[in-house]
CSV table of C-alpha atoms in Angstrom, one decimal:
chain,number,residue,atom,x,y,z
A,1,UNK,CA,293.5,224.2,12.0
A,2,UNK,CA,289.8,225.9,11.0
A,3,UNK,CA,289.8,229.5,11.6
A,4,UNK,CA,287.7,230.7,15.1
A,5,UNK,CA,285.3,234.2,15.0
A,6,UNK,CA,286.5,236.7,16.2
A,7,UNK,CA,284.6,238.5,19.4
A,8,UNK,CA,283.8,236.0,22.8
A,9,UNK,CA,281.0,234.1,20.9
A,10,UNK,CA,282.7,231.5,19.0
A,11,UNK,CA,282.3,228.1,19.5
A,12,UNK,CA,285.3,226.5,21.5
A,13,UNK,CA,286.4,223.2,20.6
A,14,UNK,CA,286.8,222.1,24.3
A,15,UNK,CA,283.4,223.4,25.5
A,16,UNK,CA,281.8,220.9,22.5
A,17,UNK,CA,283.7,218.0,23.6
A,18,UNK,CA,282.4,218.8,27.3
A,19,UNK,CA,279.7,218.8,26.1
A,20,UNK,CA,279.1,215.5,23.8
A,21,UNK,CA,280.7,213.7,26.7
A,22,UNK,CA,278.0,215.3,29.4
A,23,UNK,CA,275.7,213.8,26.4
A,24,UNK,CA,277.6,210.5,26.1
A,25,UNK,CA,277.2,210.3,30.0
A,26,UNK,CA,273.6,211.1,29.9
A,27,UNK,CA,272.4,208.4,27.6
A,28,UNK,CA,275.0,206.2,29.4
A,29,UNK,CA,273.3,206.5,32.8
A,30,UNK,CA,269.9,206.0,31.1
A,31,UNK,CA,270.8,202.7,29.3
A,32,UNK,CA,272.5,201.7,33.0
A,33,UNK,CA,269.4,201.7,34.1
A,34,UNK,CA,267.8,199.7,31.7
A,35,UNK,CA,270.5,197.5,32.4
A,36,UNK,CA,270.0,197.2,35.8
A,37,UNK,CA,265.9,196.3,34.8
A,38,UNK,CA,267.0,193.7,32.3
A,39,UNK,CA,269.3,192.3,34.9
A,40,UNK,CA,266.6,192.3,37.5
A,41,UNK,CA,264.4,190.1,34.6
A,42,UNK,CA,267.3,187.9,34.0
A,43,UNK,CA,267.9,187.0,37.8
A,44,UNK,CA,264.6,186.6,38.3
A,45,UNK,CA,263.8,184.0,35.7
A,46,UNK,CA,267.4,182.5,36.3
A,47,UNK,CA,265.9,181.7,40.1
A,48,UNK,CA,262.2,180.8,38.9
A,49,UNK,CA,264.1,177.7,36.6
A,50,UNK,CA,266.2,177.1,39.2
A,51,UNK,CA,263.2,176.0,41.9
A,52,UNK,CA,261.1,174.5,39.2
A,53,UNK,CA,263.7,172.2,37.7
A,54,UNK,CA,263.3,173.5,33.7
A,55,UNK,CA,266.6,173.3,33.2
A,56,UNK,CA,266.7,176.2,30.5
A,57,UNK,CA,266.2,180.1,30.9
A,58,UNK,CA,263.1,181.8,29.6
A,59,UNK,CA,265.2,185.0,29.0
A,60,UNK,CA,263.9,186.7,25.7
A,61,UNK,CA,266.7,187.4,22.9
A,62,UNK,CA,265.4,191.3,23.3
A,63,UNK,CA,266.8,191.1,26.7
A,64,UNK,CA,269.9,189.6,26.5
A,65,UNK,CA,271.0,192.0,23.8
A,66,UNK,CA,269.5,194.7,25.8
A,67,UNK,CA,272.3,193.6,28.9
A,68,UNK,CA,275.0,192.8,26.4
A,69,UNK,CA,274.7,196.3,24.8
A,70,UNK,CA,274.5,198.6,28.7
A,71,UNK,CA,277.6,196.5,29.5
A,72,UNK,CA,279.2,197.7,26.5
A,73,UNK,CA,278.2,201.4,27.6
A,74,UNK,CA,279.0,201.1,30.7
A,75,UNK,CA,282.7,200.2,30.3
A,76,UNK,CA,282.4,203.4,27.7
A,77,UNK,CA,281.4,205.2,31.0
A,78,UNK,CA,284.1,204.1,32.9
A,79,UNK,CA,286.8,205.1,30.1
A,80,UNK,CA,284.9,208.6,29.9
A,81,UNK,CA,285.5,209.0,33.8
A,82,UNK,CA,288.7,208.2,33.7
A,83,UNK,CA,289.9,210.3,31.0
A,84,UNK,CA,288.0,213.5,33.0
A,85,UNK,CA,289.5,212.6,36.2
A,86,UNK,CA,292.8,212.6,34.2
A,87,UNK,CA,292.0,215.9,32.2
A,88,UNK,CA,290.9,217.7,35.7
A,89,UNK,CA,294.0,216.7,37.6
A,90,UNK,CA,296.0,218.5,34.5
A,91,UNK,CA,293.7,221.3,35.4
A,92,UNK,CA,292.4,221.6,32.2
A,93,UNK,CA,288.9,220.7,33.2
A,94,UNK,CA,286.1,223.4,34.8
A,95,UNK,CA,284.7,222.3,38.3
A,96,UNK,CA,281.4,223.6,36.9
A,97,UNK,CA,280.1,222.6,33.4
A,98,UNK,CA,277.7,225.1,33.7
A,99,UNK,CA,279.3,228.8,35.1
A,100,UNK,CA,277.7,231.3,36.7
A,101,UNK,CA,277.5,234.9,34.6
A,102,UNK,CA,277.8,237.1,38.1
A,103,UNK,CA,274.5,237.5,38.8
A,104,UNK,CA,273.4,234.2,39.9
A,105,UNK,CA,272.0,232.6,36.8
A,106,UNK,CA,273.5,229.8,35.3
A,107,UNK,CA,275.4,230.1,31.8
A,108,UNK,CA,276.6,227.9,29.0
A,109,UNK,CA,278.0,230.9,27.1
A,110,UNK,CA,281.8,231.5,27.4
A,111,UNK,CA,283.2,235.2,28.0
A,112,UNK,CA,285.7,236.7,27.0
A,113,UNK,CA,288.0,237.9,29.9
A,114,UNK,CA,287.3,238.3,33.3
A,115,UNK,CA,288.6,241.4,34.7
A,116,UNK,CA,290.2,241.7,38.0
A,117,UNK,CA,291.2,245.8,39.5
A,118,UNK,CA,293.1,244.8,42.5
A,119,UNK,CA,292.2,247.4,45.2
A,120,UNK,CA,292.0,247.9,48.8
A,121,UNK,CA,290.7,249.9,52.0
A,122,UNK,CA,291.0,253.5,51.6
A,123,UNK,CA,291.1,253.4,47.7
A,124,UNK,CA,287.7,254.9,46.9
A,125,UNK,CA,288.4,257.7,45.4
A,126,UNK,CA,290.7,255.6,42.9
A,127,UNK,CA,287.3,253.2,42.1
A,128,UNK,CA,285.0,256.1,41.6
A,129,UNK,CA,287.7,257.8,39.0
A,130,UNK,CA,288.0,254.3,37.2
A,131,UNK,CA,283.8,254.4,36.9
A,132,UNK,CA,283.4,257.5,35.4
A,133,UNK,CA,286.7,256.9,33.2
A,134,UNK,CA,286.7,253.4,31.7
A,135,UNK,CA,283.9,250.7,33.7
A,136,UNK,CA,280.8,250.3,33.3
A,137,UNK,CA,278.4,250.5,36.1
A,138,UNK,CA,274.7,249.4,36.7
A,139,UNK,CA,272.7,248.0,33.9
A,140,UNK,CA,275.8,249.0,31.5
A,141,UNK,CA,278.1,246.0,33.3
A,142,UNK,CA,275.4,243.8,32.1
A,143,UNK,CA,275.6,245.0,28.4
A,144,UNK,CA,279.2,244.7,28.5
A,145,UNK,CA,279.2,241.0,29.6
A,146,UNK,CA,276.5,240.7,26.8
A,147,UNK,CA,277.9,242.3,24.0
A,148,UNK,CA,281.4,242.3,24.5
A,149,UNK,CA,282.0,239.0,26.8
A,150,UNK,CA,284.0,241.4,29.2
A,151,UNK,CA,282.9,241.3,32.9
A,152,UNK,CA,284.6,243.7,35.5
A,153,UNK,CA,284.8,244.1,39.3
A,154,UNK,CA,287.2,245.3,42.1
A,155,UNK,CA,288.8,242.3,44.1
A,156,UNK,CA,289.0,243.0,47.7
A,157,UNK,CA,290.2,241.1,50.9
A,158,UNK,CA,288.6,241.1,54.3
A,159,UNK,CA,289.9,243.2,57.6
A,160,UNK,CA,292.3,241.7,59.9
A,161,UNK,CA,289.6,242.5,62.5
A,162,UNK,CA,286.9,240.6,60.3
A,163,UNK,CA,283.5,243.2,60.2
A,164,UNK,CA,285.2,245.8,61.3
A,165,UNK,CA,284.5,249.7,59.5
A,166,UNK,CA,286.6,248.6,57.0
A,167,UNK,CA,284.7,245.8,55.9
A,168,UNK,CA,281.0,247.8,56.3
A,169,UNK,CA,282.6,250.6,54.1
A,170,UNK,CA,283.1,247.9,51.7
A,171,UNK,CA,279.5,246.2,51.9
A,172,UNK,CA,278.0,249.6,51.8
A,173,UNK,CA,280.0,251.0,48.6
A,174,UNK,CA,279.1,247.3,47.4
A,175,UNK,CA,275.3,247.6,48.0
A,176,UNK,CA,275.5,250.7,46.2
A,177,UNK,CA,277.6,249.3,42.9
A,178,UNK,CA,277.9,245.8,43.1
A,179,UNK,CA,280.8,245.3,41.4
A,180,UNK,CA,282.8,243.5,43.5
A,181,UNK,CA,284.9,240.4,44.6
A,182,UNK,CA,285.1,240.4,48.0
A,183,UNK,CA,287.5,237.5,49.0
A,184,UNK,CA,286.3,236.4,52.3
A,185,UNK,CA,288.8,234.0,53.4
A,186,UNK,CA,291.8,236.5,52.1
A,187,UNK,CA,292.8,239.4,54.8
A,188,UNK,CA,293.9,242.4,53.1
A,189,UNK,CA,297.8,242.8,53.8
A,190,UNK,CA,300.4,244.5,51.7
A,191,UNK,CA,302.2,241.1,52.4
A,192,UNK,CA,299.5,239.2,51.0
A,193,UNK,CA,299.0,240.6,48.1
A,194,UNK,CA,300.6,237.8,46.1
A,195,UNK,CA,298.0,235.4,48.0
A,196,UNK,CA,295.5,237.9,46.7
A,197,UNK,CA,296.3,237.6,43.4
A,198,UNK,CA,296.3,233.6,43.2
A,199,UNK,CA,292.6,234.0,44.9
A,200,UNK,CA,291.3,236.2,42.6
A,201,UNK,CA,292.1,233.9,39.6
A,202,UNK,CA,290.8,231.0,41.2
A,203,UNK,CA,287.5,232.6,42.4
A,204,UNK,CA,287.4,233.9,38.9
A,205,UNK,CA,287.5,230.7,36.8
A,206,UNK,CA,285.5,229.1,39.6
A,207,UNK,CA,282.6,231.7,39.0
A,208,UNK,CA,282.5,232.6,35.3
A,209,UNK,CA,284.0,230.7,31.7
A,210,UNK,CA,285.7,232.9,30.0
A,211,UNK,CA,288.5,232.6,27.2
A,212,UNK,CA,291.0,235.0,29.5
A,213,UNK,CA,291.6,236.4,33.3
A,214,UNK,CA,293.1,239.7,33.4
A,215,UNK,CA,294.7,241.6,36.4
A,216,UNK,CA,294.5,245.4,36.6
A,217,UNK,CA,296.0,247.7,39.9
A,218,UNK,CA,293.2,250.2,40.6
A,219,UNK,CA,295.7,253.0,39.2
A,220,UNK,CA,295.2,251.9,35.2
A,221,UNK,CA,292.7,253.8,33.1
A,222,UNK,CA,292.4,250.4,30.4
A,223,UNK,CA,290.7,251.0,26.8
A,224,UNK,CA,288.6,248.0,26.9
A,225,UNK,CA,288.1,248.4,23.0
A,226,UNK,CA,292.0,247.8,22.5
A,227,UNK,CA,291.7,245.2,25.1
A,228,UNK,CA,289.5,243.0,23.3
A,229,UNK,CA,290.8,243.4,20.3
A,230,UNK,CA,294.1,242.2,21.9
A,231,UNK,CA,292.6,239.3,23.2
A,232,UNK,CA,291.3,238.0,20.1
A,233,UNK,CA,293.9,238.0,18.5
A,234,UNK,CA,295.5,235.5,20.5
A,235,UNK,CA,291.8,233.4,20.9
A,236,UNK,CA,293.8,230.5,18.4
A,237,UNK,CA,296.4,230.0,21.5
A,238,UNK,CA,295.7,227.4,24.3
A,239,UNK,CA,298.0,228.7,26.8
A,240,UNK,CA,298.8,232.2,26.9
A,241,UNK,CA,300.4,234.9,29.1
A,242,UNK,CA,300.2,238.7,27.5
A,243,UNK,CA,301.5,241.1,29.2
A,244,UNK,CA,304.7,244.2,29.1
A,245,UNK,CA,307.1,241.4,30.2
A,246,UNK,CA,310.6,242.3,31.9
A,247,UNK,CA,313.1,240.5,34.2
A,248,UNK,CA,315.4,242.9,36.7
A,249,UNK,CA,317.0,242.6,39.6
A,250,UNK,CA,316.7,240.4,42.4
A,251,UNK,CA,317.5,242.7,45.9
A,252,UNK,CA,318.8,241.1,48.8
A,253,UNK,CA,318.8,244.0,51.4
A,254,UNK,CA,315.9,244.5,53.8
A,255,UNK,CA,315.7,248.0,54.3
A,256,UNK,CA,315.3,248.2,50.1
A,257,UNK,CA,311.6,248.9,48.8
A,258,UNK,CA,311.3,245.9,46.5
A,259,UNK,CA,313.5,243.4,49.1
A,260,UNK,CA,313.0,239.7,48.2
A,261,UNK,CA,313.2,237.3,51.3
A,262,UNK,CA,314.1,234.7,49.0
A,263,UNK,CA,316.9,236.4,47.3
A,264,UNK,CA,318.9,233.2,47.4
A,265,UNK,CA,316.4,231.5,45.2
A,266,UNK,CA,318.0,233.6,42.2
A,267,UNK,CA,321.5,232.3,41.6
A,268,UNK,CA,324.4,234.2,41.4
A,269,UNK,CA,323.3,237.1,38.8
A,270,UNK,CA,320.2,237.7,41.1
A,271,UNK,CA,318.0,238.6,38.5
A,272,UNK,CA,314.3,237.4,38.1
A,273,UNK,CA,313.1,235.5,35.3
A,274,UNK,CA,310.9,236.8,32.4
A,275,UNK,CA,307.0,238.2,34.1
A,276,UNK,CA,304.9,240.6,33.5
A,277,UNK,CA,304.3,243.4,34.8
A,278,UNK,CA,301.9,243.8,37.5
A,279,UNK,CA,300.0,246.7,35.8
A,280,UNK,CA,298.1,244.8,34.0
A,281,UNK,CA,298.9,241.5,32.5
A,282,UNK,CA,295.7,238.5,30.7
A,283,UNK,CA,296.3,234.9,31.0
A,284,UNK,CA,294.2,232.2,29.3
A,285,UNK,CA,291.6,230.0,30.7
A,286,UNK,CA,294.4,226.7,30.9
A,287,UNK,CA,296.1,228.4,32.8
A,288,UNK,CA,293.7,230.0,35.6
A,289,UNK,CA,292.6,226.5,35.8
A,290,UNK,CA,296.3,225.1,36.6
A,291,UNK,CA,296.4,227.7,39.1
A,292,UNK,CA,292.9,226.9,40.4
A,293,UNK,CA,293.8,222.8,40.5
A,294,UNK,CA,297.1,223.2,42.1
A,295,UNK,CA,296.2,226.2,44.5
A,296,UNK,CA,298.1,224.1,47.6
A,297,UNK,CA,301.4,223.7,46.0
A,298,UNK,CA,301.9,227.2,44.1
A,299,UNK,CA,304.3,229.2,46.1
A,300,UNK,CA,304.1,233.3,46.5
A,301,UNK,CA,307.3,235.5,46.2
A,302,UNK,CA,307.2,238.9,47.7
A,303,UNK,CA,305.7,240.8,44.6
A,304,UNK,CA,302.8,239.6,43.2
A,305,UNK,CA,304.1,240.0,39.4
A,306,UNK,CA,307.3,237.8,40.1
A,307,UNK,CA,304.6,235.2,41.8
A,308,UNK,CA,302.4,234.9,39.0
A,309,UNK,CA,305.4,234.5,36.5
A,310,UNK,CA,306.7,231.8,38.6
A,311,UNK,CA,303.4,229.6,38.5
A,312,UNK,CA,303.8,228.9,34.5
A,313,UNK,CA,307.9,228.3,34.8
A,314,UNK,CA,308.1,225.0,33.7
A,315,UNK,CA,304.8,225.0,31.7
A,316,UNK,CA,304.5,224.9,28.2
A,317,UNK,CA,302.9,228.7,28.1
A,318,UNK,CA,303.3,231.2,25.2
A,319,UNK,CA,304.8,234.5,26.8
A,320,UNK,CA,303.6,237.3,24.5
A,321,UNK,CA,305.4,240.8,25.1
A,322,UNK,CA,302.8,242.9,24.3
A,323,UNK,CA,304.1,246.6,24.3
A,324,UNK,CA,300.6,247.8,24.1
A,325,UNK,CA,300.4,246.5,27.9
A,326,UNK,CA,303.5,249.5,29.1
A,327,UNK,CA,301.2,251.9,30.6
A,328,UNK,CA,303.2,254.5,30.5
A,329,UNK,CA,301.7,257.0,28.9
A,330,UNK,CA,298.4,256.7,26.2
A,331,UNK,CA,299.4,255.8,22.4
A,332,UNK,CA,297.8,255.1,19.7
A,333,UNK,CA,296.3,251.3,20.3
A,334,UNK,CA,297.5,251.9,23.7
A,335,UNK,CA,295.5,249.1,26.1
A,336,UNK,CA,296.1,251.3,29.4
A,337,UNK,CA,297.9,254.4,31.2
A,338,UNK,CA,298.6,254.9,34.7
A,339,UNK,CA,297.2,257.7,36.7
């Protein structure tokens, strides 16, 4: 397999066959429509000999060939349509060939990650400590997208009571920063939070094309340096999902602090499959997609780290445990601490 370059500015081999096919389909319509003329010609002279009794058409050889070929292309059409309609129900396809880059222009050029910091009302103090220590803000979130592929906002939810103070504190601190997600059909709920976490990765690979989608709690300090690094390291692997992965047990009393309603789900032992954990954890852009295309069917658990593990059980998906994602404490290569 050839070697990719390192950095969020290679070329991917899926974005070029996108795009030959949206070039294939291009000169596909435009020869339909010389079909359509020639046909037109051909119909026309067909009826003319017809009513005068000549007996023979008056078609020229140019045209025929010209209808014989725009058949030929169109059935190519149909094969191409078929084959996207297939490759979009796998999720493996972008609803939008051309991505937005966040500020309302359109983009051909693929990021690298998107990042996520799941936060919520009455966290400011948390945001403003992750601006001065490790995001970008104002024009410096622009150079970060452009020379490092790495775009970052806050995802928030809406108020129960829907433009409440809540939600204005938000638009305000928004107006000021504008780095933000601001779900509007999610209602921010500690019970929600799994339902939070699926939105986030499908507005994400809805809104910008990146390589990966990383989730952050808005109590990690992340050295984006070691970050990207990280992720290109692992640029060669379709389906990916990096993160400090663990397992544990499975509790099956209410009154406990991580109780799981669906405690029965586990077996016997009780104990949760492989995930990562919730910290911080990157999938790749297969995979946000798959979670984007089947966003109906994909169930939540109680904890949002157990949800997201769940979604790729059953998928052919490399789990890396990537120690560098513990955020215990800073090391040296260390991606992230907790504060």
């Amino acid at each position: 397999m050839p070697s990719r370059r390192s950095g969020y500015s290679f070329g991917s081999q899926i974005s070029a066959l996108l795009l030959a096919m949206i070039a294939t389909m291009a000169t596909i319509y435009v020869a339909g429509r010389l079909w359509q003329d020639a046909e037109s010609r051909v119909y026309l002279i067909q009826k003319l000999d017809k009513g005068t009794g000549q007996g023979h058409s008056a078609i020229s050889v140019h045209d025929t060939l010209k209808v014989i070929t725009c058949r030929e292309q169109q059935k190519t059409l149909s094969s191409l349509e078929m084959e996207l309609a297939a490759a979009r129900q796998e999720g493996f396809v972008s609803k939008h060939l051309l991505v937005n880059d966040g500020t309302g222009r359109q983009s051909t050029k693929r990021l690298l990650s998107v990042i996520g910091i799941i936060t919520t009302f009455g966290r400011k103090k948390n945001r403003d400590a992750i601006r001065k220590a490790w995001m970008p803000t104002g024009a410096n979130m622009k150079k970060l997208a452009d020379q490092k592929g790495m775009v970052v906002r806050f995802v928030i939810g809406r108020s129960a009571n829907r433009g409440d103070s809540l939600d204005k504190e938000i638009e305000i601190e928004n107006s000021q920063t504008n780095d933000f997600i601001i779900l509007d059909k999610h209602v921010e709920a500690p019970e929600e939070r799994s339902k939070k976490i699926k939105s986030f990765f499908i507005h994400a690979v809805d809104n910008w094309d990146a390589e990966f989608y990383v989730k952050v709690n808005d109590d990690v300090f992340v050295n984006l340096d070691a970050l990207g690094a990280v992720l290109t390291s692992h640029l060669d692997k379709p389906r990916v999902y990096v993160g400090c992965m663990k397992s544990g047990e499975v509790f099956s009393e209410p009154t406990h602090k991580w109780y799981e309603p669906d405690w029965w789900k586990f077996g016997d032992g009780k104990s949760y499959f492989l995930h990562a954990s919730g910290e911080i954890y990157v999938i790749s852009k297969s995979l946000a997609q798959f979670i984007s295309t089947n966003r109906y069917t994909l169930r939540t658990y109680a904890h949002d780290d157990v949800s997201a593990g769940s979604w790729f059980i059953g998928l052919d998906v490399k789990h890396i445990n990537e120690r560098k994602f513990c955020c215990s404490s800073w090391s040296s290569g260390a991606i992230c601490a907790t504060v």
